[in-house]
Amino acid sequence: MSTFVQILIAFFLPPISVLMTNGFGLQFLLNVLLCLLFYLPGSFHALYLLLRDR
Protein backbone atom coordinates (compact mmCIF):
# COMPACT_ATOMS: atom_id res chain seq x y z
CA MET A 1 0.00 0.00 0.00
CA SER A 2 1.32 3.45 -0.82
CA THR A 3 2.59 5.69 1.94
CA PHE A 4 0.10 8.42 1.09
CA VAL A 5 -2.85 6.06 1.53
CA GLN A 6 -1.43 4.79 4.82
CA ILE A 7 -1.06 8.36 6.10
CA LEU A 8 -4.65 9.15 5.14
CA ILE A 9 -5.88 6.04 6.95
CA ALA A 10 -3.78 6.98 9.99
CA PHE A 11 -5.34 10.43 10.09
CA PHE A 12 -8.97 9.49 9.47
CA LEU A 13 -9.12 5.94 10.96
CA PRO A 14 -6.29 5.78 13.50
CA PRO A 15 -7.16 2.43 15.16
CA ILE A 16 -7.40 0.70 11.78
CA SER A 17 -4.00 2.05 10.81
CA VAL A 18 -2.41 0.84 14.05
CA LEU A 19 -4.07 -2.54 13.63
CA MET A 20 -2.68 -2.85 10.09
CA THR A 21 0.87 -1.84 11.06
CA ASN A 22 1.32 -3.27 14.58
CA GLY A 23 -1.44 -5.84 14.98
CA PHE A 24 -3.67 -6.30 17.99
CA GLY A 25 -1.74 -5.44 21.12
CA LEU A 26 -0.85 -2.69 23.55
CA GLN A 27 -0.35 -0.01 20.88
CA PHE A 28 -3.79 -0.77 19.40
CA LEU A 29 -5.51 -0.55 22.78
CA LEU A 30 -3.66 2.66 23.61
CA ASN A 31 -4.72 4.16 20.30
CA VAL A 32 -8.37 3.23 20.86
CA LEU A 33 -8.20 4.85 24.30
CA LEU A 34 -6.63 8.01 22.85
CA CYS A 35 -9.31 8.17 20.16
CA LEU A 36 -12.08 7.78 22.73
CA LEU A 37 -10.66 10.55 24.92
CA PHE A 38 -10.09 12.96 22.06
CA TYR A 39 -9.66 12.13 18.39
CA LEU A 40 -6.54 14.16 17.60
CA PRO A 41 -4.11 12.40 19.99
CA GLY A 42 -5.15 9.08 18.47
CA SER A 43 -4.35 10.39 15.01
CA PHE A 44 -0.95 11.69 16.11
CA HIS A 45 -0.18 8.38 17.79
CA ALA A 46 -1.09 6.43 14.64
CA LEU A 47 1.01 8.75 12.46
CA TYR A 48 3.93 8.42 14.85
CA LEU A 49 3.75 4.61 14.76
CA LEU A 50 3.45 4.62 10.98
CA LEU A 51 6.36 6.98 10.33
CA ARG A 52 8.56 5.55 13.10
CA ASP A 53 9.02 2.32 11.15
CA ARG A 54 10.21 4.09 7.99
mmCIF file of C-alpha atoms in Angstrom:
data_model
loop_
_atom_site.group_PDB
_atom_site.id
_atom_site.type_symbol
_atom_site.label_atom_id
_atom_site.label_comp_id
_atom_site.label_asym_id
_atom_site.label_seq_id
_atom_site.Cartn_x
_atom_site.Cartn_y
_atom_site.Cartn_z
ATOM 1 C CA MET A 1 0.000 0.000 0.000
ATOM 2 C CA SER A 2 1.324 3.446 -0.818
ATOM 3 C CA THR A 3 2.594 5.691 1.941
ATOM 4 C CA PHE A 4 0.105 8.423 1.090
ATOM 5 C CA VAL A 5 -2.850 6.064 1.533
ATOM 6 C CA GLN A 6 -1.427 4.790 4.822
ATOM 7 C CA ILE A 7 -1.058 8.361 6.098
ATOM 8 C CA LEU A 8 -4.649 9.147 5.136
ATOM 9 C CA ILE A 9 -5.879 6.041 6.951
ATOM 10 C CA ALA A 10 -3.775 6.983 9.994
ATOM 11 C CA PHE A 11 -5.345 10.428 10.092
ATOM 12 C CA PHE A 12 -8.975 9.486 9.471
ATOM 13 C CA LEU A 13 -9.125 5.945 10.957
ATOM 14 C CA PRO A 14 -6.289 5.780 13.499
ATOM 15 C CA PRO A 15 -7.155 2.428 15.162
ATOM 16 C CA ILE A 16 -7.405 0.705 11.782
ATOM 17 C CA SER A 17 -4.002 2.052 10.810
ATOM 18 C CA VAL A 18 -2.413 0.842 14.054
ATOM 19 C CA LEU A 19 -4.074 -2.544 13.630
ATOM 20 C CA MET A 20 -2.679 -2.853 10.091
ATOM 21 C CA THR A 21 0.869 -1.843 11.058
ATOM 22 C CA ASN A 22 1.316 -3.268 14.579
ATOM 23 C CA GLY A 23 -1.435 -5.835 14.983
ATOM 24 C CA PHE A 24 -3.674 -6.299 17.995
ATOM 25 C CA GLY A 25 -1.740 -5.444 21.122
ATOM 26 C CA LEU A 26 -0.847 -2.690 23.546
ATOM 27 C CA GLN A 27 -0.354 -0.014 20.876
ATOM 28 C CA PHE A 28 -3.786 -0.767 19.398
ATOM 29 C CA LEU A 29 -5.509 -0.554 22.778
ATOM 30 C CA LEU A 30 -3.659 2.658 23.605
ATOM 31 C CA ASN A 31 -4.721 4.158 20.297
ATOM 32 C CA VAL A 32 -8.370 3.229 20.859
ATOM 33 C CA LEU A 33 -8.203 4.851 24.298
ATOM 34 C CA LEU A 34 -6.628 8.007 22.848
ATOM 35 C CA CYS A 35 -9.310 8.168 20.163
ATOM 36 C CA LEU A 36 -12.076 7.783 22.730
ATOM 37 C CA LEU A 37 -10.665 10.551 24.921
ATOM 38 C CA PHE A 38 -10.092 12.960 22.057
ATOM 39 C CA TYR A 39 -9.659 12.128 18.394
ATOM 40 C CA LEU A 40 -6.543 14.158 17.598
ATOM 41 C CA PRO A 41 -4.112 12.399 19.989
ATOM 42 C CA GLY A 42 -5.148 9.080 18.472
ATOM 43 C CA SER A 43 -4.348 10.393 15.006
ATOM 44 C CA PHE A 44 -0.947 11.689 16.106
ATOM 45 C CA HIS A 45 -0.177 8.377 17.792
ATOM 46 C CA ALA A 46 -1.087 6.433 14.643
ATOM 47 C CA LEU A 47 1.005 8.753 12.465
ATOM 48 C CA TYR A 48 3.929 8.416 14.855
ATOM 49 C CA LEU A 49 3.752 4.611 14.760
ATOM 50 C CA LEU A 50 3.454 4.619 10.981
ATOM 51 C CA LEU A 51 6.356 6.975 10.335
ATOM 52 C CA ARG A 52 8.564 5.554 13.104
ATOM 53 C CA ASP A 53 9.023 2.319 11.146
ATOM 54 C CA ARG A 54 10.211 4.094 7.990
#
